[in-house]
Structures are given as C-alpha cells and as structure tokens.
Amino acid sequence: MTPSQAYEQLTATIRDISMLDSIGSFMSWDEHTYMPPKGTDHRANQQTLIARMSHEQFTSPRVGELIQAVEQSDLIQDPESDAAANVRELRRSYDRARKLPTSLVEELTRTAVMSQSAWATAKGKSDYATFEPWLDKTLQLKRQEAQCIGYQSNPYDALLDAFEPGETAAGIQQVFQPLRQRLVELIGRIGNSARTAPMEVLERTFPAAIQEKLSREAAAASGFDFQAGRLDVTVHPFCQNIGPGDTRITTRYDEHFFSDSFFSTIHETGHALYEQGLPKEKHFGLPIAEAVSLGIHESQSRMWENFVGRGGAFWKYFFPRTQQAFGDVMKDISPDQWLFAINDVRPSLIRTESDETTYNLHVMLRFEIEQAMLLDEIKAHDNPAAWNERMKNYLGVSPPDDAQGCLQDIHWSMGAIGYFPTYSLGNLYAAQFFEQARKDLGDLDGMFEKGEFLPLLGWLREKIHIHGKRYTAKQLIKRVTGSELSAEPLVRHLEKNAKAFYGV
Amino acid sequence: MTPSQAYEQLTATIRDISMLDSIGSFMSWDEHTYMPPKGTDHRANQQTLIARMSHEQFTSPRVGELIQAVEQSDLIQDPESDAAANVRELRRSYDRARKLPTSLVEELTRTAVMSQSAWATAKGKSDYATFEPWLDKTLQLKRQEAQCIGYQSNPYDALLDAFEPGETAAGIQQVFQPLRQRLVELIGRIGNSARTAPMEVLERTFPAAIQEKLSREAAAASGFDFQAGRLDVTVHPFCQNIGPGDTRITTRYDEHFFSDSFFSTIHETGHALYEQGLPKEKHFGLPIAEAVSLGIHESQSRMWENFVGRGGAFWKYFFPRTQQAFGDVMKDISPDQWLFAINDVRPSLIRTESDETTYNLHVMLRFEIEQAMLLDEIKAHDNPAAWNERMKNYLGVSPPDDAQGCLQDIHWSMGAIGYFPTYSLGNLYAAQFFEQARKDLGDLDGMFEKGEFLPLLGWLREKIHIHGKRYTAKQLIKRVTGSELSAEPLVRHLEKNAKAFYGV
C-alpha cells in the first residue's frame, strides 16, 4: 500500500467514525431539548452503543497501522499540510483512546445520559440529594479515566488535556493566580465606586416571544445561518455541532431579566459561527475541520457575547430595535442606562449571568472544587458546602439554594471535569484576538453601529475558523496576534470598562 | 453451544441491531420536524451509515446459524412461545434481508432522505418537476429491490410483503373489488340525499394554540403518555416509534379547518397507543415487542380516529370542552351540526382529510398507480396525469394543482411503495375489532360519553398490543373476533352512518 492509499483509507475510516460521533451529538441535542422523560433509559442505551462502536472502530489496530504508515511517509513533510495536521491530531487522539477500555467508555456514556437527566430534575427541585449519587459515580469513573490515560503529578491533567490539548492544571494556575489578584483588586475598586448600574431596566417584563425575535435577529445579523441551524429552548444553553449544514444553538427565556437569554443566545451564536465556519463540507470528520480546543471555541462565543454584544457600538445599532420591539416596556429607558446595566459589575450567584469581570472568579472556584473532588479531597456529599464557602470567600455572596449554587451548571453531570478553566482561557483568547481584529479591520465600532458584523466574521473565518485544528491553540494565537497568550488584553478591556462605567 | 445459549446470543445481537434501527427512526423524526434544510445531505450520510451497519450485522452468516440452531431445537415446540414467535419472524426478515445487497440498502436509504426533502419542497411550491427525478430514481431502486426479493407474478408483492407480511396484490384486489362497488353505490346514494352537512361550522377561525390544547387533551384522555412521548408539528402527520418510553406523534394545524389537525392527532395517537402498549420494556428489539403489520397498526389509528373520535358518544363528552375552548367562535353551533359536519361524506381531494367512506377510493387509486409505476406502465413523468384522471373517474373531482394532487402524500418519497393498501386493510380490521370490543365491553358509548376511554384501551392492550408479532394478522383477527377478516363490519358501520346522517 502506498502512503497515499494509507492516508485515503485512514481518512475514510475516520469519516465513518466521525459520522457515528455526529449521531451521538445529535442525540445529545435532543436529550436537552425534546426527549420525553421516560425516553432517558433507551437513549442511554442508544448512546452507549454508538460510543462503543465508535471507540472500537477508532482503537482498532488497523487505524494505528494506517496512522503510522502516513507518519513514516513524506506526506507529512510540510507540517502545515492537511495530511500532517490530520495525522498529528489523530495520533494524539488515537494514543489517548487506546488507553481507555471500551467498558469504561460505555459506562461513562451511559452514566452521562442518566446523570444529566438526574441533574435536570435535581436542579428543577433544587434537590442536591437527587444528583449526589450520580456525581459520586461520575467522579469514580473520571478517576479511572485519569488513571488509564496517565499523568505526571495531577490526575486532573489527564482530563483537562481532552478539552485543551497540551494544557495542565499547573499551567492554568500560572495564568489564574495573577489574573485573580488583578480582578479582585478591580472588583474592589468598582465596589467602592459611587456609581451603580440601573439594573431595574433589565428586570422589567420582557415577553419571551419578543426576546426570541430579537435573539434571532441578533444571531442572523452576526452571520448565523438559520438554514444550517436552529435555535431552541433548553435548561442550560449550549451549542451542538451535528455536522455540515447542521449546527444547533439553544437558550432559555427569563421574562423578568433581559440579559440571561439575550447574551446566552449571542454567546452560543459565537460558538455556532465557529462551527459553521469550519471547512466541514470538504473535510468532514477530520481534525482540520474541527475546533482547535475548547479555549479557542470559547474565545469565539465570548468575543461575540462580550466584546461585540455588550459594546456601545452594538447597542447604537440594536437599542432602537430593542426598544421598539418591547413597546411601552422600554420607552423611558435611555441607551446609556441600558448600556450601563448590561455592563454592570457586581458579585452574583450564577456564572452564566455574571458580568465579565467577576465571571472568571466563578470559573476559578469550579476549577478548585473539581480538582479537589477528583482527588477525593472534597466528597460529592460535601460539594454544596465547599461551593457555598468559596462563593462567600471569593464573591461575598451566599446561594439561597443549591439550584443557584452547585447545581447551576450542567458540566459535572456530563462528566466534563476539566472543562471549566477553558472558559477563562476563552476570555483571554477573545480579548487578544479582538484587539488584533481592531488593528486589522480599522473602525470596527463604526461598522457595528451600522449593523455590519460580517467584516468581523470574515476576519474570524480567515484567521481562525478555516484552519480547523491545523494549528494548535498556542500556534494559532501567535500566528494571528504575533504574541503568546497574555492576560493583558483582557485586563485592559475590563479596566477600560471600569473607567467608562464606574469612573474608577 | 446449547439451544438456549444460541437463543440468548441471537436476541442480544438482534437487540443491538434494533438499537441501531431505533437511532434511524429517531433521525427520521427529526428530518420531519426540526432538521434545518442544509442538514439534509449530512443526515442522508448518517442514515446511510446506520442502515449499512444494521444490514451488515443482521445479514451476517452468524445470525443465520443462530436462527437455525434455535429452529432445530425444542425451544420452538410451542409455536406461541416467545422463542418460537421471535424465531419465526426473524427467519422471515433474515431471508428477506439476505437477498438485498448492502449497496442497494444504502442507496435506498440515501435516496429516501434526499427524496423526502425534495418532496417537501415540491409540495410547498406545488412544483412536481422538483420531485419527479427523485420518484423516478425511487421507482428504479424499488424495481431492483423487488427483483432481489423475488415474486411469483407481480413485483409489487415483493414490496407489499414488507409492510403486510403474507399479503399479495391479488389478495388485496379480491378485497378491494367488492368493497369498491359497495362504496360507490353508497356514495351515490349519499350524493342523492337531500341533506347536506353544515361544513361551514368546521371552517371558521380556530387558533392553532387552542387546537393544540384540545388535541393534547384528547390524546391524553385516550391514554397517550406524554411523559413517554411528544406531539410536534410537521408537514405530513406521522407517528414515530423511537424506543421504550419514546413514541412521538406529529400533526399540522389549519386555522381554517378544524378537522384536519384534530383527527390527524387522534389518528396518530391511535398508532402511538399501540406502540406504547407493545411489551418493549421487557422485549425491546424482538418481534414479540413489535407491531404485527401496517394493516394492524392502521386498525388502531383508524379505530381511535373514526370509530371513537367521530362518534356521537365522544362528542357528547368533548363538544362542550371544544365549544368552551374556542369561545365565541363556536357559540352558535349545536352538537348535532358539529357531528354531522365531522361525518360529512363527499368526494374530496386530500386523502388524510377525506371522510371514512370515500377514503378507501383514495387508497385504491394509489394502489393502482403505484403498481403501474412499478411495472413502468406509468412513468414518473405521467404520474400527475394518471392521478388527475383517476380522481375525476373515481371521485369526480379535479385537483387544482399537484400539491393537492399527486404530491399530497409523503409515501412515495420515502420509497414506501406497497404501503397504501394497508390503510384500507386497517379500516377493515378496525371495524371488525371495534364490533368485537362493543360485544366484549358492553356499553362503550356510555363510557365515552363520560370521557372514559381507558376501558377500550385496556381491551386493545390485552387483545392486541401485548402480543406484538406473536400472532400473524390473520391469526390475530381470528383469535380476537372469531372470524376471518371481512368487509362486512366496515360496510355496516358506513351504512349505519349514512342512515343516521343522510337518511339513506
């Protein structure tokens, strides 16, 4: 067999496996949108079967042989070629997957479906006891997974690597430590400011149907292709990539708080624009048609949510539309009041609704707790206490119940331990990319004010989306911005806002 | 290996294959409800992969060996035992499937997804040309399928057998011929009656949201478990069985015609009650947890739709609720007017909206055309002309466009050639079962008037649902009613209605 034939066989095999995975993704979307409650068991069986087949096919020795055949050929001479990038990434995933027994993959999959269902119930009733045994079981399985994968000193690294390739807990800690100090200092200054945001303007009655209409308008203006996607309602907003031509986002509507749904939708739109921009039509299922990492993925969602969606230029365009859509509800609100309210900084309970500045403290809290739970230093049973204690220490607030405390996020029920820190990485990447976009594109604000968001999308497509996993996250940020990842752009952005809104 | 071990291995293998099939069913539901248009290609790829894997696994020689091992053992001594019934049916499907090359199964699957999408577009624009090439391709593939399966004289038999095991076109014709004469005669008499139904009462403005509320109420009263199912909107109403705890029905709302949505929902509820009543929790994936045939399936939907849902007793209970729900819209309508209107008999264009009496002529027309198309005696191109000509001859009406003519039904786009006659079989089975239920349960009308539909459901569960495919359709009707299938009960029912409403 020639190297080219090996590469062709390899990519055909991987496409079939990715096709199976895409069926799993699609079923996952349904679990969070339309699946009837009694369908959970059967869905767990369906997902487990797909996961088993996908894992067995991917870890077959034949795949290893094909990867090796390409690795030993001159097809990978140019490290940026399709073949080189694909094989580099397939080697990574293959070596990782080979370490996991199929039985564990099946158990993780089945548990994730059942546990997410239990979590939704637990959250709905704010009844931690319903969720606790599932979290306990998930932690046990994730410890096994970490043991199988292997690690140097921290089992967390084995899990984190699946979401943010090449990253470690220590590496994250190095970024978080100084960032935390600067955020705490900034939050302190803002807390002492005499100015307070007129939050009441966001807490009026905003009919869900109108919120939805506006969300759709904003998503479409950003470039989301509704012919190749959907917007539905769920408990915990997410974006699900199903395949070429099918990327679905979800949101939730709170009729008495405008920001929750609107910025969730913009956030998920950011994820979706990345998915819709990956070269899937041509390279479906191969690494070069997939997102670099969760951190980079989150940089896209956070950029649209915060750097675009909370900006004055965006609202210059969108405020009159919003005001008109809600009629009398908003007629006495000025654009400045609105802008200040949506940029309000204050310690709060819910991560997804929190402001850009305190947001990262929510992430740091989870990063600490999930590491400690994985090491069995915090038991599943003690998660609420650990959560509430840290909320008090870091943010000075106390959740009135677990629904607004440790049950608020879906991640641990999905088995996604090691996922949270990528949110803060996303904020850092977003800030740095956005500074560069401003440099490259000129008067972004002038464009946004006119509702022109496609130049930014075009830049993201060209600089980031189209490359899939061709470059690693570290290579990509260097390539696009000329620098390593730094906390400075984010801090600059937050300080600029603090100055503008709070005068500090 | 002992026969018991062979049986155990066989059922485990079949359960996995059924799990794959259930994923295909689930994806099919999405194609008709929520899938974005640009997702069609990818979905076709997903469905094709599942169909290929399912077919390959089912037709593996190992499955044949296991079936044979059980067949040669005393496990099947009692022909009504689980093992005997399962193996009898698996042998049937296995022998059939072995005759189909995987490539044809893949092509049929891919074509069905693409063709259904083309059909929906074509129907929306009433543009037959968009659909024609897909129908042509489907017919070619179905001819190949019939050749592979084999048949005595009519290729149609090879296809019909997949929907109605053991049935033939000639057998159907024997039932249809005399039925048709009696229907034509009855329709003639009704047409000459001086009485006409006050159709205007159904053609007022009925807001979709209220229609939906009532549909849900009727479905729930009939025993549909919404915790184990859903009701969504689609172009062509259907019921999709996904698995234990997950049966989804769909409908469509016409705000200016009450009957379309309401009776569609009751109809699909009837299908769903059968699915929810099959012993899937215990025997998922095995024939004894599956429907006997499409004819028997349709007997359940038609019984709830027509024998229950259009009856005076049902509306004694449901009319006041309906009247109240729509407020002023219905306040001047009497129960008698309403009942007459929903039992109106008159030749019309759309099968799913047609009355019980003319309905079977719609089926006969399709039965003729699809046989002729399969034999290439009618080309795909000439389908509209053939349709319109027969509509004129049989029903005396002329479709103003193809959307209301040969594009109205989804079936041919799904590759479901040989499906239509099972609708009329369903009517016959429904009438005969319902006469028996009346005998067994006593005053059914008295129960319905009080909104008590669960005794009937309990009877259906015990007599029909719980047995899955343990008995063939012919065995089942004999077992439940003591007689072979006959057209008499249906004709009696239609004549009784003709007398009651039209005085003829």
Short mmCIF file of C-alpha atoms in Angstrom, two decimals, chain A residues 141-485:
data_model
loop_
_atom_site.label_atom_id
_atom_site.label_comp_id
_atom_site.label_asym_id
_atom_site.label_seq_id
_atom_site.Cartn_x
_atom_site.Cartn_y
_atom_site.Cartn_z
CA LEU A 141 -15.35 6.92 36.60
CA LYS A 142 -13.34 10.05 35.85
CA ARG A 143 -10.66 8.94 38.33
CA GLN A 144 -10.50 5.65 36.45
CA GLU A 145 -10.26 7.53 33.19
CA ALA A 146 -7.38 9.64 34.53
CA GLN A 147 -5.60 6.51 35.75
CA CYS A 148 -5.97 4.90 32.33
CA ILE A 149 -4.70 7.97 30.49
CA GLY A 150 -1.86 8.56 32.93
CA TYR A 151 -0.38 11.83 34.21
CA GLN A 152 2.74 13.22 35.80
CA SER A 153 1.57 14.53 39.14
CA ASN A 154 -2.06 15.67 38.87
CA PRO A 155 -4.81 13.34 37.58
CA TYR A 156 -6.70 16.47 36.52
CA ASP A 157 -4.17 16.98 33.73
CA ALA A 158 -5.28 13.74 32.08
CA LEU A 159 -8.84 15.08 31.83
CA LEU A 160 -8.02 18.69 31.02
CA ASP A 161 -5.96 17.55 28.07
CA ALA A 162 -9.09 16.21 26.37
CA PHE A 163 -10.60 19.70 26.31
CA GLU A 164 -7.47 21.86 26.00
CA PRO A 165 -4.77 19.81 24.34
CA GLY A 166 -1.34 20.28 25.91
CA GLU A 167 -2.61 22.33 28.85
CA THR A 168 -2.02 21.40 32.51
CA ALA A 169 -3.54 22.41 35.83
CA ALA A 170 -0.23 23.98 36.79
CA GLY A 171 -0.17 25.95 33.55
CA ILE A 172 -3.70 27.18 34.17
CA GLN A 173 -2.81 28.05 37.74
CA GLN A 174 0.05 30.18 36.50
CA VAL A 175 -2.38 32.22 34.44
CA PHE A 176 -5.16 32.29 37.02
CA GLN A 177 -3.06 33.35 40.04
CA PRO A 178 -2.02 36.83 38.81
CA LEU A 179 -5.29 37.31 36.94
CA ARG A 180 -7.21 36.65 40.10
CA GLN A 181 -5.29 39.28 42.03
CA ARG A 182 -5.93 41.90 39.40
CA LEU A 183 -9.60 41.00 39.16
CA VAL A 184 -10.10 41.09 42.92
CA GLU A 185 -8.41 44.46 43.02
CA LEU A 186 -10.55 45.76 40.15
CA ILE A 187 -13.78 44.39 41.63
CA GLY A 188 -12.86 46.08 44.91
CA ARG A 189 -12.37 49.42 43.17
CA ILE A 190 -15.68 49.08 41.32
CA GLY A 191 -17.43 48.12 44.56
CA ASN A 192 -16.20 51.36 46.07
CA SER A 193 -17.39 53.47 43.18
CA ALA A 194 -20.23 55.84 43.92
CA ARG A 195 -21.91 54.85 40.67
CA THR A 196 -24.27 51.90 40.43
CA ALA A 197 -25.89 50.47 37.34
CA PRO A 198 -29.66 50.95 36.93
CA MET A 199 -30.39 47.23 36.99
CA GLU A 200 -34.12 47.81 37.14
CA VAL A 201 -34.13 48.48 33.37
CA LEU A 202 -33.27 44.82 32.72
CA GLU A 203 -35.74 43.47 35.23
CA ARG A 204 -39.00 44.58 33.68
CA THR A 205 -41.37 42.23 31.89
CA PHE A 206 -39.89 41.14 28.58
CA PRO A 207 -42.22 38.68 26.78
CA ALA A 208 -40.34 35.57 25.72
CA ALA A 209 -41.66 35.72 22.16
CA ILE A 210 -40.18 39.18 21.67
CA GLN A 211 -36.93 38.17 23.31
CA GLU A 212 -36.77 35.28 20.89
CA LYS A 213 -37.43 37.51 17.90
CA LEU A 214 -34.61 39.84 18.94
CA SER A 215 -32.26 36.96 19.67
CA ARG A 216 -32.87 35.59 16.21
CA GLU A 217 -32.32 39.00 14.68
CA ALA A 218 -29.01 39.43 16.52
CA ALA A 219 -27.87 35.91 15.62
CA ALA A 220 -28.75 36.43 11.97
CA ALA A 221 -27.03 39.83 11.88
CA SER A 222 -23.88 38.19 13.25
CA GLY A 223 -23.98 35.77 10.36
CA PHE A 224 -25.64 32.70 11.86
CA ASP A 225 -27.18 30.73 9.00
CA PHE A 226 -30.62 29.59 10.13
CA GLN A 227 -30.88 27.39 7.05
CA ALA A 228 -27.99 25.45 8.53
CA GLY A 229 -29.02 25.60 12.15
CA ARG A 230 -31.72 26.13 14.74
CA LEU A 231 -32.46 27.98 17.96
CA ASP A 232 -34.40 26.05 20.63
CA VAL A 233 -35.15 26.29 24.32
CA THR A 234 -33.34 24.32 27.00
CA VAL A 235 -32.41 24.35 30.69
CA HIS A 236 -28.73 25.19 30.19
CA PRO A 237 -27.91 26.96 26.92
CA PHE A 238 -25.47 25.18 24.61
CA CYS A 239 -24.38 24.91 21.01
CA GLN A 240 -24.37 21.50 19.39
CA ASN A 241 -22.46 20.78 16.25
CA ILE A 242 -24.20 17.98 14.39
CA GLY A 243 -22.44 18.10 11.06
CA PRO A 244 -22.10 20.07 7.83
CA GLY A 245 -25.19 22.23 7.46
CA ASP A 246 -26.49 21.45 10.94
CA THR A 247 -25.38 23.46 13.98
CA ARG A 248 -27.99 23.99 16.67
CA ILE A 249 -28.00 26.53 19.46
CA THR A 250 -30.24 26.72 22.48
CA THR A 251 -31.21 29.34 25.01
CA ARG A 252 -33.71 29.92 27.81
CA TYR A 253 -36.02 32.82 28.46
CA ASP A 254 -36.43 34.65 31.73
CA GLU A 255 -39.27 37.11 31.22
CA HIS A 256 -38.07 39.22 34.11
CA PHE A 257 -34.41 39.50 33.19
CA PHE A 258 -33.44 40.54 29.71
CA SER A 259 -29.75 39.70 29.79
CA ASP A 260 -29.91 36.00 30.55
CA SER A 261 -31.44 34.87 27.31
CA PHE A 262 -30.10 37.56 25.03
CA PHE A 263 -26.45 37.20 25.92
CA SER A 264 -26.74 33.43 26.15
CA THR A 265 -28.01 33.42 22.60
CA ILE A 266 -25.24 35.71 21.37
CA HIS A 267 -22.75 33.53 23.23
CA GLU A 268 -24.00 30.32 21.64
CA THR A 269 -24.17 32.10 18.30
CA GLY A 270 -20.45 32.76 18.67
CA HIS A 271 -19.84 29.05 19.10
CA ALA A 272 -22.11 28.28 16.18
CA LEU A 273 -20.37 30.76 13.87
CA TYR A 274 -17.13 28.90 14.53
CA GLU A 275 -18.80 25.57 13.73
CA GLN A 276 -20.44 26.97 10.61
CA GLY A 277 -17.06 28.39 9.56
CA LEU A 278 -15.06 25.17 9.87
CA PRO A 279 -14.32 23.56 6.49
CA LYS A 280 -16.68 20.64 7.06
CA GLU A 281 -18.17 20.45 3.60
CA LYS A 282 -14.75 19.47 2.31
CA HIS A 283 -13.14 17.76 5.29
CA PHE A 284 -15.98 16.46 7.42
CA GLY A 285 -14.81 14.33 10.31
CA LEU A 286 -11.12 15.15 10.01
CA PRO A 287 -9.19 17.25 12.53
CA ILE A 288 -8.63 20.07 10.06
CA ALA A 289 -12.40 20.57 10.06
CA GLU A 290 -12.65 20.60 13.84
CA ALA A 291 -12.23 23.23 16.54
CA VAL A 292 -8.73 23.73 17.94
CA SER A 293 -9.71 23.42 21.59
CA LEU A 294 -12.46 24.42 23.96
CA GLY A 295 -10.50 27.53 24.92
CA ILE A 296 -10.42 28.69 21.31
CA HIS A 297 -14.08 27.71 20.91
CA GLU A 298 -14.95 29.80 23.95
CA SER A 299 -12.95 32.71 22.60
CA GLN A 300 -15.45 32.89 19.75
CA SER A 301 -18.52 32.79 21.97
CA ARG A 302 -17.13 35.26 24.49
CA MET A 303 -15.99 37.64 21.78
CA TRP A 304 -19.47 37.87 20.30
CA GLU A 305 -21.15 37.96 23.69
CA ASN A 306 -18.92 40.49 25.44
CA PHE A 307 -16.62 42.30 23.06
CA VAL A 308 -19.31 42.76 20.43
CA GLY A 309 -22.64 42.21 22.20
CA ARG A 310 -22.04 44.32 25.30
CA GLY A 311 -20.35 47.12 23.41
CA GLY A 312 -21.70 50.60 22.88
CA ALA A 313 -21.41 50.30 19.10
CA PHE A 314 -23.56 47.17 19.01
CA TRP A 315 -26.29 48.89 21.00
CA LYS A 316 -26.12 52.02 18.91
CA TYR A 317 -27.48 49.72 16.23
CA PHE A 318 -29.57 47.40 18.34
CA PHE A 319 -31.04 49.59 21.08
CA PRO A 320 -33.65 51.33 18.90
CA ARG A 321 -34.74 47.93 17.58
CA THR A 322 -34.98 46.51 21.08
CA GLN A 323 -36.84 49.49 22.41
CA GLN A 324 -39.31 49.38 19.56
CA ALA A 325 -39.84 45.62 19.87
CA PHE A 326 -40.83 45.85 23.54
CA GLY A 327 -43.00 48.93 23.06
CA ASP A 328 -44.02 50.71 26.22
CA VAL A 329 -41.91 48.47 28.42
CA MET A 330 -38.74 50.33 27.46
CA LYS A 331 -39.88 53.73 26.30
CA ASP A 332 -38.43 55.59 29.31
CA ILE A 333 -35.04 53.88 29.16
CA SER A 334 -32.07 55.72 27.69
CA PRO A 335 -29.34 53.97 25.69
CA ASP A 336 -26.80 54.95 28.36
CA GLN A 337 -28.83 53.41 31.16
CA TRP A 338 -29.26 50.24 29.16
CA LEU A 339 -25.58 50.02 28.33
CA PHE A 340 -24.53 50.60 31.92
CA ALA A 341 -26.97 47.91 33.15
CA ILE A 342 -25.74 45.27 30.74
CA ASN A 343 -22.18 46.12 31.75
CA ASP A 344 -22.93 46.11 35.43
CA VAL A 345 -20.16 44.56 37.55
CA ARG A 346 -21.20 43.01 40.81
CA PRO A 347 -20.67 39.70 42.58
CA SER A 348 -23.56 37.37 41.82
CA LEU A 349 -24.66 33.77 42.09
CA ILE A 350 -24.95 32.47 38.54
CA ARG A 351 -21.90 32.12 36.33
CA THR A 352 -23.72 32.35 33.01
CA GLU A 353 -25.41 35.56 34.08
CA SER A 354 -22.38 37.08 35.73
CA ASP A 355 -20.50 40.07 34.39
CA GLU A 356 -17.24 39.81 32.50
CA THR A 357 -15.12 40.79 35.47
CA THR A 358 -16.45 38.53 38.21
CA TYR A 359 -17.03 35.71 35.71
CA ASN A 360 -13.51 34.42 36.00
CA LEU A 361 -13.83 34.06 39.77
CA HIS A 362 -16.79 31.73 39.17
CA VAL A 363 -14.53 29.67 36.93
CA MET A 364 -11.66 29.63 39.43
CA LEU A 365 -13.98 28.36 42.16
CA ARG A 366 -15.10 25.46 39.95
CA PHE A 367 -11.53 24.76 38.89
CA GLU A 368 -10.54 24.37 42.54
CA ILE A 369 -13.52 22.28 43.57
CA GLU A 370 -13.36 19.87 40.65
CA GLN A 371 -9.67 19.26 41.20
CA ALA A 372 -10.30 18.58 44.88
CA MET A 373 -13.26 16.31 44.10
CA LEU A 374 -11.19 14.34 41.63
CA LEU A 375 -8.51 13.85 44.30
CA ASP A 376 -11.28 12.84 46.71
CA GLU A 377 -10.32 15.75 48.97
CA ILE A 378 -13.87 17.01 48.62
CA LYS A 379 -16.53 14.26 48.56
CA ALA A 380 -19.56 14.57 46.32
CA HIS A 381 -21.56 14.89 49.51
CA ASP A 382 -19.59 17.96 50.58
CA ASN A 383 -19.77 19.73 47.24
CA PRO A 384 -22.58 22.13 48.29
CA ALA A 385 -20.72 23.16 51.44
CA ALA A 386 -17.45 23.62 49.56
CA TRP A 387 -19.27 25.62 46.91
CA ASN A 388 -21.07 27.91 49.32
CA GLU A 389 -17.94 28.54 51.36
CA ARG A 390 -15.98 29.61 48.29
CA MET A 391 -18.83 31.72 46.96
CA LYS A 392 -18.74 33.58 50.24
CA ASN A 393 -14.95 33.95 50.20
CA TYR A 394 -14.46 34.84 46.54
CA LEU A 395 -17.60 36.76 45.73
CA GLY A 396 -19.14 37.57 49.08
CA VAL A 397 -22.48 36.02 48.17
CA SER A 398 -24.36 33.01 49.54
CA PRO A 399 -26.62 30.88 47.34
CA PRO A 400 -30.09 30.60 48.86
CA ASP A 401 -30.36 27.06 47.48
CA ASP A 402 -28.33 24.55 45.51
CA ALA A 403 -30.15 25.27 42.26
CA GLN A 404 -28.50 28.67 42.41
CA GLY A 405 -25.36 27.12 43.85
CA CYS A 406 -23.56 23.94 42.93
CA LEU A 407 -26.40 22.61 40.76
CA GLN A 408 -26.41 25.57 38.40
CA ASP A 409 -24.07 24.12 35.77
CA ILE A 410 -24.61 21.01 33.68
CA HIS A 411 -20.93 20.16 33.25
CA TRP A 412 -20.26 17.76 36.08
CA SER A 413 -23.38 15.78 35.17
CA MET A 414 -21.94 15.38 31.67
CA GLY A 415 -18.70 14.08 33.13
CA ALA A 416 -16.99 17.23 31.89
CA ILE A 417 -14.39 17.57 34.64
CA GLY A 418 -11.59 19.81 33.39
CA TYR A 419 -13.88 21.82 31.16
CA PHE A 420 -14.42 24.95 33.26
CA PRO A 421 -10.93 26.51 33.07
CA THR A 422 -11.28 26.64 29.29
CA TYR A 423 -13.94 29.31 29.86
CA SER A 424 -11.40 31.70 31.31
CA LEU A 425 -8.85 30.77 28.69
CA GLY A 426 -11.58 31.67 26.22
CA ASN A 427 -11.91 35.11 27.74
CA LEU A 428 -8.19 35.68 27.46
CA TYR A 429 -8.03 34.47 23.87
CA ALA A 430 -11.10 36.53 22.99
CA ALA A 431 -9.58 39.75 24.30
CA GLN A 432 -6.32 39.18 22.49
CA PHE A 433 -7.97 38.20 19.20
CA PHE A 434 -10.34 41.14 19.40
CA GLU A 435 -7.53 43.66 19.91
CA GLN A 436 -5.94 42.23 16.79
CA ALA A 437 -9.18 42.37 14.83
CA ARG A 438 -9.47 46.06 15.69
CA LYS A 439 -5.94 46.61 14.41
CA ASP A 440 -6.54 44.66 11.22
CA LEU A 441 -10.02 45.88 10.37
CA GLY A 442 -9.89 49.50 11.43
CA ASP A 443 -13.06 51.13 12.66
CA LEU A 444 -14.94 48.10 13.99
CA ASP A 445 -17.19 50.30 16.10
CA GLY A 446 -18.19 52.29 13.05
CA MET A 447 -19.20 49.02 11.37
CA PHE A 448 -21.11 47.67 14.36
CA GLU A 449 -23.05 50.91 14.70
CA LYS A 450 -24.39 50.28 11.22
CA GLY A 451 -25.18 46.66 11.95
CA GLU A 452 -22.22 45.45 9.91
CA PHE A 453 -20.89 42.44 11.73
CA LEU A 454 -19.86 40.41 8.73
CA PRO A 455 -16.42 42.04 8.34
CA LEU A 456 -15.53 40.74 11.81
CA LEU A 457 -16.96 37.33 10.96
CA GLY A 458 -14.97 37.29 7.74
CA TRP A 459 -11.80 38.05 9.70
CA LEU A 460 -12.54 35.25 12.19
CA ARG A 461 -13.25 32.85 9.35
CA GLU A 462 -9.99 33.67 7.59
CA LYS A 463 -7.78 33.84 10.67
CA ILE A 464 -9.27 31.10 12.82
CA HIS A 465 -12.24 29.09 11.54
CA ILE A 466 -10.98 27.92 8.20
CA HIS A 467 -7.89 26.31 9.74
CA GLY A 468 -9.65 23.83 11.99
CA LYS A 469 -7.01 22.01 14.01
CA ARG A 470 -4.22 22.78 11.53
CA TYR A 471 -2.52 24.82 14.25
CA THR A 472 -2.50 24.23 17.98
CA ALA A 473 -4.01 26.89 20.22
CA LYS A 474 -0.59 28.23 21.10
CA GLN A 475 0.47 28.33 17.44
CA LEU A 476 -2.77 29.99 16.43
CA ILE A 477 -2.66 32.86 18.90
CA LYS A 478 0.94 33.53 17.90
CA ARG A 479 0.10 33.37 14.21
CA VAL A 480 -2.93 35.66 14.46
CA THR A 481 -1.71 38.20 17.03
CA GLY A 482 2.07 37.86 16.89
CA SER A 483 2.24 37.18 20.65
CA GLU A 484 1.87 34.40 23.16
CA LEU A 485 -1.35 34.32 25.15
#
